[in-house]
Coordinates of C-alpha atoms and ligand atoms in Angstrom, one line a residue:
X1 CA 0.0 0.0 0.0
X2 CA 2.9 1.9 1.0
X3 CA 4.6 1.6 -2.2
X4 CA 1.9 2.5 -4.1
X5 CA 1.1 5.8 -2.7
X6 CA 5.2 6.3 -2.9
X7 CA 4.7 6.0 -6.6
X8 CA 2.0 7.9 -7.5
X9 CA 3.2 10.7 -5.4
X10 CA 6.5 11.2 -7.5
X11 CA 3.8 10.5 -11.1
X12 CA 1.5 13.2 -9.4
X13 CA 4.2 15.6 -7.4
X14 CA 5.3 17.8 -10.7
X15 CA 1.7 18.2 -12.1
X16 CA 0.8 19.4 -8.0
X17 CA 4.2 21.6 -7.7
X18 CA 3.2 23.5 -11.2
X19 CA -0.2 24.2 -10.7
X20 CA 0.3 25.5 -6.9
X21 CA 3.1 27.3 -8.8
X22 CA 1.0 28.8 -11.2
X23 CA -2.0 29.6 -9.0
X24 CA 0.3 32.2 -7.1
X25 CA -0.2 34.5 -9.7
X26 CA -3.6 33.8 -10.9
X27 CA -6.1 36.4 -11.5
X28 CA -8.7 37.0 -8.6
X29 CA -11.5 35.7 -10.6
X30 CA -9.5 32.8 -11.0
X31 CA -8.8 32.2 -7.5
X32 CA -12.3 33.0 -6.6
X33 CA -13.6 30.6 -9.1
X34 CA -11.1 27.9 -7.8
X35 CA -12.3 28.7 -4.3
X36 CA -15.8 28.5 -5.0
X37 CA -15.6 25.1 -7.3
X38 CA -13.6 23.3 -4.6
X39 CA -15.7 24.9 -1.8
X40 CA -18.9 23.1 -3.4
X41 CA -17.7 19.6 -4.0
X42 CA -16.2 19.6 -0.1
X43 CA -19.6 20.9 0.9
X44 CA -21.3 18.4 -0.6
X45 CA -18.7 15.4 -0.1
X46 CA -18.9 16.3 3.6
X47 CA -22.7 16.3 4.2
X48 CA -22.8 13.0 2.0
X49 CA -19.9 10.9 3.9
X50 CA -19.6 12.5 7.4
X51 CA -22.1 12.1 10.7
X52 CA -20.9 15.5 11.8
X53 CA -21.6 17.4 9.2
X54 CA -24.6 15.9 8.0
X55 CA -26.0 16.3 11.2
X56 CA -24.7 19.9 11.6
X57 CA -26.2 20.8 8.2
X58 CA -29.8 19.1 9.5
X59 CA -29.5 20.7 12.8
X60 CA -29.0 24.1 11.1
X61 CA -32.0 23.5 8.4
X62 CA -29.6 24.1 5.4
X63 CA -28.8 21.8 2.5
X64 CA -25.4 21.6 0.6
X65 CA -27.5 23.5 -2.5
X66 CA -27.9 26.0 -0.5
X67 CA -24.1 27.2 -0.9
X68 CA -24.1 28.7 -4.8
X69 CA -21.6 30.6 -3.8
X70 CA -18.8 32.0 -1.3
X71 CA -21.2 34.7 0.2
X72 CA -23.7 31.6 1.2
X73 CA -20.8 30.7 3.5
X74 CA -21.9 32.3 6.5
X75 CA -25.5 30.0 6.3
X76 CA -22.6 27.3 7.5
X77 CA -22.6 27.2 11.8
X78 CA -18.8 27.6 12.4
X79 CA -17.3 24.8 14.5
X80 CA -14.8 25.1 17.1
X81 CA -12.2 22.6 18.4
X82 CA -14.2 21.9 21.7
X83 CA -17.4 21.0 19.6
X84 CA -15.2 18.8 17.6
X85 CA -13.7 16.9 20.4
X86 CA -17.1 16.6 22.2
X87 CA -18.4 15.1 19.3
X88 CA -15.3 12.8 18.4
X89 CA -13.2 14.1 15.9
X90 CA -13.8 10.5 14.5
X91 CA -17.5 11.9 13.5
X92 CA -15.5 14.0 10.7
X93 CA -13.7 11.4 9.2
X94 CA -15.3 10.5 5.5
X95 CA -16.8 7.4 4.7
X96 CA -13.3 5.4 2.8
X97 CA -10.8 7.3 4.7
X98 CA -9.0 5.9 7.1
X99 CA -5.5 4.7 8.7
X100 CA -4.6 2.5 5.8
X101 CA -5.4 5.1 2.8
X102 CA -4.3 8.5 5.0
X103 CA -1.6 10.4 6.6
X104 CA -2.3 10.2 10.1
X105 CA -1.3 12.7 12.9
X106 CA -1.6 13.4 16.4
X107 CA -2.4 16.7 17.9
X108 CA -2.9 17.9 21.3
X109 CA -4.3 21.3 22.2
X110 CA -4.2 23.6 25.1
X111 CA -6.9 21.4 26.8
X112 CA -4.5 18.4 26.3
X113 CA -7.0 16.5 25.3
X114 CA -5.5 14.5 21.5
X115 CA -7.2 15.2 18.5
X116 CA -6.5 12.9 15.8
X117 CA -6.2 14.2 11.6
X118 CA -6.7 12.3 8.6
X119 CA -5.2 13.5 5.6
X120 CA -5.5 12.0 1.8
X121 CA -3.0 11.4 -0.5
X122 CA -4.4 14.3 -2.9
X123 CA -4.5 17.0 0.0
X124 CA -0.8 15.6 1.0
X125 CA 0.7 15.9 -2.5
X126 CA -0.6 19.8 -2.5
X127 CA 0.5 20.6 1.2
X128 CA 4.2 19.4 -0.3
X129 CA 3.8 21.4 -3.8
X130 CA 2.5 23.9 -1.4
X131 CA 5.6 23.9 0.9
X132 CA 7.9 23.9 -2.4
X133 CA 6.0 27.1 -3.3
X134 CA 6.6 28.9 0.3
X135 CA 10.2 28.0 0.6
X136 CA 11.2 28.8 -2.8
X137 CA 8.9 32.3 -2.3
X138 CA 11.0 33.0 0.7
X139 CA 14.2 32.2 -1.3
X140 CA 15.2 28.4 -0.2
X141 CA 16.3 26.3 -3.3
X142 CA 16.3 22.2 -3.2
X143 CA 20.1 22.5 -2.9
X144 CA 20.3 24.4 0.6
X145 CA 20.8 22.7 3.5
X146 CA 17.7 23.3 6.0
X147 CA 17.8 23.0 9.1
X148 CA 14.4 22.4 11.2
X149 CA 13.9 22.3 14.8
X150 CA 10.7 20.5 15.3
X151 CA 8.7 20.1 18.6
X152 CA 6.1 17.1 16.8
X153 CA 7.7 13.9 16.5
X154 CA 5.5 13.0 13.5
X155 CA 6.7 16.4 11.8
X156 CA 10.2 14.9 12.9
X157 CA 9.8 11.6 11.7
X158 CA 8.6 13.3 8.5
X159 CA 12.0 15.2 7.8
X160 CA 13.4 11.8 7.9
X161 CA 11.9 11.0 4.6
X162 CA 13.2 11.3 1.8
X163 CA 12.0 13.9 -0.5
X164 CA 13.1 14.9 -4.0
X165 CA 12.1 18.8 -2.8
X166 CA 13.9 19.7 0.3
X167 CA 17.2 18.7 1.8
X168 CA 16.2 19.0 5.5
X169 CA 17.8 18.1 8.8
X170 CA 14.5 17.6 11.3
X171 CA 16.0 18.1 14.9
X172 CA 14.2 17.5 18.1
X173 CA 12.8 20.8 19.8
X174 CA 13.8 19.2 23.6
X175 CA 17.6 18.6 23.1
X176 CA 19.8 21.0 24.6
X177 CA 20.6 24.0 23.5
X178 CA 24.3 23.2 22.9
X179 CA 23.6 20.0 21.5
X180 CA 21.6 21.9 18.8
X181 CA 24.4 24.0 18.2
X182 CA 26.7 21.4 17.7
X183 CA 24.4 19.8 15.6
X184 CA 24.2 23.0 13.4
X185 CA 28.2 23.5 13.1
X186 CA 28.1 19.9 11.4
X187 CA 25.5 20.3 9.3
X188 CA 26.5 24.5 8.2
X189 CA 22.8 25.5 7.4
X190 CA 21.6 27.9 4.3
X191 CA 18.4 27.6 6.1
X192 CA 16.9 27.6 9.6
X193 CA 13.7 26.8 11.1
X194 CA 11.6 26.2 14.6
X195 CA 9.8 28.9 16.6
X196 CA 11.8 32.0 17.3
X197 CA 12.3 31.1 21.1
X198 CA 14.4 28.3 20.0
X199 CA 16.4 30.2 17.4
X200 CA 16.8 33.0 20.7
X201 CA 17.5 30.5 23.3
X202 CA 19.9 29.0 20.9
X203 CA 21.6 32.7 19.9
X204 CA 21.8 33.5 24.0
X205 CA 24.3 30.4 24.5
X206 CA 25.9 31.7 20.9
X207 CA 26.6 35.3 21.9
X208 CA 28.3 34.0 25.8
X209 CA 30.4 31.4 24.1
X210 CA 30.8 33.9 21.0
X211 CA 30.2 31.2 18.1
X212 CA 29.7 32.8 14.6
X213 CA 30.3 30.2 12.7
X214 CA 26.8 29.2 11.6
X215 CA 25.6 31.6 9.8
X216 CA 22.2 30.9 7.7
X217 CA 20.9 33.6 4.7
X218 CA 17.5 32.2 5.7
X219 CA 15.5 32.3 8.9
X220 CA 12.0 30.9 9.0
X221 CA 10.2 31.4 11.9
X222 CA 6.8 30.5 12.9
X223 CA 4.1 28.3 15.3
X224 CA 4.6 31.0 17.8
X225 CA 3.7 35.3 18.5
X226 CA 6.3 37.3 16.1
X227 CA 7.7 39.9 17.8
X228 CA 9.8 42.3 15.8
X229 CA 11.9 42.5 18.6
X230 CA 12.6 38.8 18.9
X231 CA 13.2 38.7 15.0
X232 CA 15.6 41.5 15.0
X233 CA 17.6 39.4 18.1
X234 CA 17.9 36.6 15.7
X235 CA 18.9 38.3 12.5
X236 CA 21.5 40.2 14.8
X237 CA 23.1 36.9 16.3
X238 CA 22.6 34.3 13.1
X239 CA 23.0 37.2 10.3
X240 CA 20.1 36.0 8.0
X241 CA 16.3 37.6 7.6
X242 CA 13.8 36.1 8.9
X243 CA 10.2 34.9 7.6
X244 CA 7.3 34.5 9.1
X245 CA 5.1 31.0 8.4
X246 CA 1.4 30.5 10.0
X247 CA -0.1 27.0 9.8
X248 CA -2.3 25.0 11.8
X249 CA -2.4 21.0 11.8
X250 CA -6.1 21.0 11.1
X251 CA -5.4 22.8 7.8
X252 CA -1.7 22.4 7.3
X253 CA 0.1 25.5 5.8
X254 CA -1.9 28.8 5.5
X255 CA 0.2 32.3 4.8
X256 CA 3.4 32.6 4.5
X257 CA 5.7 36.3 4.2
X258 CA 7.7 36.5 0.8
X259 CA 11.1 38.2 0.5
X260 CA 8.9 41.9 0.5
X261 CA 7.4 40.7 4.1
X262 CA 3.6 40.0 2.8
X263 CA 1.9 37.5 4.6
X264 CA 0.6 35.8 1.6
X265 CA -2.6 33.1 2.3
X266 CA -2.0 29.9 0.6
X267 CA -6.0 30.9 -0.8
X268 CA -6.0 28.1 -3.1
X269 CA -5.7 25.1 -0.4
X270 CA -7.4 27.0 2.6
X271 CA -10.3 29.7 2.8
X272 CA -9.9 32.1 5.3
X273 CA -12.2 34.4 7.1
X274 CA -11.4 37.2 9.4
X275 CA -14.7 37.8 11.6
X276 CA -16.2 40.1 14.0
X277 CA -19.7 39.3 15.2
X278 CA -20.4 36.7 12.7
X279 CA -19.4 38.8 10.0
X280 CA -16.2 39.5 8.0
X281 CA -14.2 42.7 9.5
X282 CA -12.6 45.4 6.4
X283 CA -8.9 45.2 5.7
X284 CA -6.9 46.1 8.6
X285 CA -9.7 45.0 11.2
X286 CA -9.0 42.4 14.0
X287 CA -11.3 39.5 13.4
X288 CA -11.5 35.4 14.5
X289 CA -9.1 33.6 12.2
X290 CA -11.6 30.7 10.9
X291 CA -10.3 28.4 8.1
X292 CA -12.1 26.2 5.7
X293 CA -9.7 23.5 4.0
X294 CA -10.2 23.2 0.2
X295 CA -8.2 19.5 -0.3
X296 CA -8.7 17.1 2.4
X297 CA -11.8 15.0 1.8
X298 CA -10.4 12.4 4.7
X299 CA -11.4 14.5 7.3
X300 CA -13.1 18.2 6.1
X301 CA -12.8 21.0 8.5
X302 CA -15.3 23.7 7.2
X303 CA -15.5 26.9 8.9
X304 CA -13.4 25.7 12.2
X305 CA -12.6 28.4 14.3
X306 CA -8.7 28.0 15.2
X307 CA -8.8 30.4 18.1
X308 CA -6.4 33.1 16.8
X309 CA -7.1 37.2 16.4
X310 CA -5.6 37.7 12.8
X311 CA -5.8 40.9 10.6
X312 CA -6.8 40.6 6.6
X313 CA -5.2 43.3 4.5
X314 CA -5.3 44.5 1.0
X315 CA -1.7 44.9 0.3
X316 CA -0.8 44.2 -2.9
X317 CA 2.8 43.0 -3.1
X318 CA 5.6 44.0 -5.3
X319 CA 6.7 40.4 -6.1
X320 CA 3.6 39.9 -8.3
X321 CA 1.9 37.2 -6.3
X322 CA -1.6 38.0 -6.2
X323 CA -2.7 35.6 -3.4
X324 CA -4.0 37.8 -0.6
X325 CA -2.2 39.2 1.9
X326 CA -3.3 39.3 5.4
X327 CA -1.7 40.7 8.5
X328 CA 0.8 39.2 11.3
X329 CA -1.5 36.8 13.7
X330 CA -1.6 39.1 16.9
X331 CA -1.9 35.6 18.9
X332 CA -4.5 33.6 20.5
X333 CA -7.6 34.6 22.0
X334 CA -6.2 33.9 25.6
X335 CA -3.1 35.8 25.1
X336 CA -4.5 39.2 24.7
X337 CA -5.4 41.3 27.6
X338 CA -9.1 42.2 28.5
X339 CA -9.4 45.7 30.1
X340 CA -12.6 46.7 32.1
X341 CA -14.1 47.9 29.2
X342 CA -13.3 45.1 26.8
X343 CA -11.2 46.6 24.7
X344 CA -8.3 44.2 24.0
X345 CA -5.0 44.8 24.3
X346 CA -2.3 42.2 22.0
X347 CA 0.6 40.4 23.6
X348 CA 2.5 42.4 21.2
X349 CA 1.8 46.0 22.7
X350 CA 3.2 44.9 26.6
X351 CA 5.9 41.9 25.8
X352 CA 8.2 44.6 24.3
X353 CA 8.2 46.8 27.4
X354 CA 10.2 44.0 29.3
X355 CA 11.8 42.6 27.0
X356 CA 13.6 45.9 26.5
X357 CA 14.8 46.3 29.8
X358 CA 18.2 44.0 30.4
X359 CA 18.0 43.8 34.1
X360 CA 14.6 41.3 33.6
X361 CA 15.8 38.2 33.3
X362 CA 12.5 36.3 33.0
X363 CA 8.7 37.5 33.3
X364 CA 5.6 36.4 32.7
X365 CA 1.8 38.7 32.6
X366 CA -1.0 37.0 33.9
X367 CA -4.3 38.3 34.1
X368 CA -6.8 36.9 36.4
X369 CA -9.7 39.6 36.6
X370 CA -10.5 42.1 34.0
X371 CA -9.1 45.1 36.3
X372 CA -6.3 43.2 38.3
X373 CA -2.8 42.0 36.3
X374 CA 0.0 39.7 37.9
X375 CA 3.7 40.7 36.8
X376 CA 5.8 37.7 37.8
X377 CA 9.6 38.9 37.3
X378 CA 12.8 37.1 37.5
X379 CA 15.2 39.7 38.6
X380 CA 18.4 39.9 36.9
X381 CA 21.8 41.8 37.7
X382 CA 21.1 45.8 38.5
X383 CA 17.3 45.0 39.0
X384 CA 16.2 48.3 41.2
X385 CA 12.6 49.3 42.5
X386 CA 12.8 52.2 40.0
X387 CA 13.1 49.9 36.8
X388 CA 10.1 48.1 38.3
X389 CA 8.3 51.6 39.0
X390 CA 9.0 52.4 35.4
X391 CA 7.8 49.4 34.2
X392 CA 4.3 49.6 35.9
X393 CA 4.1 53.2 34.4
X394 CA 4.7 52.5 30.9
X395 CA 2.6 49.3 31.0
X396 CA -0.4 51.6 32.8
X397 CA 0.1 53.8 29.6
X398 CA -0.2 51.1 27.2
X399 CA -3.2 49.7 29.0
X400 CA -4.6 53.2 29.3
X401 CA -7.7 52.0 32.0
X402 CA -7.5 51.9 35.5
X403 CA -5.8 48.3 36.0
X404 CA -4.0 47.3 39.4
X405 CA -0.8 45.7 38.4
X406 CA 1.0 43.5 40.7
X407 CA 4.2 42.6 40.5
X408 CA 5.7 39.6 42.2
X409 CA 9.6 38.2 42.3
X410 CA 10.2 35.0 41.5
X411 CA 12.9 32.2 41.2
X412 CA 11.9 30.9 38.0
X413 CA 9.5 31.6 35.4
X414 CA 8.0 28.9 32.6
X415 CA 7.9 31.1 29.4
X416 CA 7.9 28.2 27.0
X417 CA 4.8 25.9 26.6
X418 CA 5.4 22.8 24.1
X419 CA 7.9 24.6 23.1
X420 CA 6.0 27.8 22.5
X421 CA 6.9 31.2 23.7
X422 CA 4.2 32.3 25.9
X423 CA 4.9 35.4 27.6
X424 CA 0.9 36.4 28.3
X425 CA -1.6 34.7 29.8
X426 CA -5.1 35.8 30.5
X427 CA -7.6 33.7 32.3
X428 CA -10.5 36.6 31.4
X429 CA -13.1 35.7 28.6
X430 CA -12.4 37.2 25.6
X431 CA -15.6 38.5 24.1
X432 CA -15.1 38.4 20.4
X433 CA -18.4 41.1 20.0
X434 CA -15.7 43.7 21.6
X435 CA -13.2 43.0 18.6
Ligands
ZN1 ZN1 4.8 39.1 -1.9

């Protein structure tokens, strides 16, 4: 079985490559019409060969000819990863699909709880022709040597493989730090890749020891918040420029930043909607990131809300790609701060504060009530009560409502979660209807 799908991937992979190729610069209609085509046949091959979305589709007294078009996709009840665990992600595996025909991987979310993902050959020949599209957009070429720290040991076993588009060295997210860098003097990267607390963490232990010698043209960062200020740290200590990735395992890859910085959305293999209140927000709005998957019929996620605050822009981009651009993901719903009147406030606006001043070795923000904010600190050498003074004011300004900030000392702080940077944490409910 094996074998077979081996050979029709490498019949199938050039015809998959050139067409995601060529789609990247495709007229809007075109991509609209592409959407919509695909959109239909998933519509109707889920209500036909899944309990869950047959049954959704019932519940909510709508029938698969009921969606002519993209604007009947809001007739579609979104679904969310807690309905979808509830219900047994098993519910929204197709009738055909299963371990012997699929892809199969393991995921487990914030709630720990493992949600399992079916994906067909078809949708996996476009994720790769996909990725081939990305890296090349962001300047990789089949010769360089990459070099991906990877937290999922599916994703790692993956890297193992051999593939006739990338030359990657898959590297295990929990080895130690110096063990990484060793690995990366070896193997003398053109290309390097993880989440950009691994690529610091890595850099801190580079600067002390002073080791230059690996020295990357490309960085590719992503899976975690992008702070310019943790991006300009990495392009400082490894030398290359960094690019930004956004994926999620329900949907696989979907926007990547080209060498201009646009956040392109891979349009063709995922639909994406930006909403506030149910309804779509205007370019440069904060909305709910929810994603629609155009390829895999083994297990169809349509209009599954992933739980991130995103911005969709109209940028068009100099390097001719007309797939639409959308903003940097501002993070996940429970990273953003909730203020008394419940106006948000991103991880992006307060991280920088601290990370700014050198005498904080670690922190952490948590947020408990909607007017009361923990500061946990790890002092570090030259720490005074008037840096922490300072500190309170500045994040009082950015906050701008009356919030009582806290501030307690502690020994050690866990930043890193799965091996995610998570510098914010807010146990408030975040009331999308105050976008
Ligand atoms: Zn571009």
């Amino acid at each position: 079985m094996y074998c077979e799908r081996g050979a029709s991937m490498l019949l199938n992979l050039p015809y998959h490559v050139l067409m995601a190729l060529k789609n990247q610069y495709a007229s809007p209609e075109y991509l609209k019409k592409w959407q919509q085509k695909r959109l239909k046949h998933m519509i109707e091959h889920a209500y036909r060969n899944t309990r869950f979305y047959h049954q959704k589709f019932r519940e909510a007294g709508i029938h698969p000819h009921d969606i002519q078009g993209l604007s009947d996709m809001q007739k579609i009840p979104l679904i969310s990863k807690d309905e979808v665990r509830n219900q047994g992600a098993d519910s929204l595996v197709a009738q055909g699909y299963d371990e012997r025909n699929c892809e199969v991987h393991y995921t487990s979310g914030s709630s720990g709880k493992m949600l399992r993902i079916l994906y067909d050959s078809e949708n996996h020949l476009y994720e790769s022709a996909i990725a081939y599209r990305y890296h090349l957009g962001q300047g990789v070429r089949p010769w360089h040597r990459y070099y991906l720290i990877l937290h999922d040991e599916k994703e790692l076993q993956d890297t193992r493989k051999r593939s006739i588009l990338h030359r990657t060295m898959g590297v295990a997210g929990d080895l130690p730090d110096e063990e990484k860098i060793r690995l990366a003097q070896d193997y003398n990267p053109h290309v390097m890749g993880g989440h950009l607390s691994s690529l610091i963490s890595m850099g801190k232990i580079m600067e002390t020891q002073q080791i230059d010698s690996i020295r990357p043209r490309i960085l590719i960062v992503g899976g975690e918040l992008s702070l310019p200020a943790h991006r300009r740290y990495v392009e400082r200590v490894f030398g290359g420029a960094t690019y930004d990735k956004y994926g999620a395992f329900e949907v696989k890859s979907i926007a990547w930043e080209c060498r201009h910085h646009t956040m392109h959305m891979d349009a063709d293999s995922v639909m994406v909607e930006f909403l506030k209140d149910g309804e779509p927000v205007a370019p440069g709005e904060r909305g709910e990131v929810v994603v629609t998957s155009l390829w895999n019929k083994a297990m169809p996620f349509i209009r599954y809300r992933l739980g991130d605050i995103g911005v969709p822009s109209d940028k068009v981009c100099e390097c001719g790609r007309t797939l639409p651009a959308m903003e940097i993901i501002e993070g996940r719903l429970d990273d953003f701060i909730v203020l008394p009147s419940g106006a948000f406030i991103p991880p992006g606006a307060v991280v920088p504060l601290f990370l700014s001043v050198t005498q904080v070795d670690q922190f952490k923000i948590v947020q408990d009530k909607k007017d009361s904010i923990r500061v946990q600190i790890r002092p570090g050498q030259g720490y005074t009560h008037e840096i922490e003074q300072g500190l309170i004011q500045k994040m009082k300004e950015v906050l701008g409502e009356p919030v009582h900030i806290d501030v307690e000392h502690v020994e050690s702080i866990e930043q890193i979660a799965r091996g995610k940077f998570r510098a914010v944490i807010s146990h408030v409910g975040v009331d999308l209807s105050h976008l």
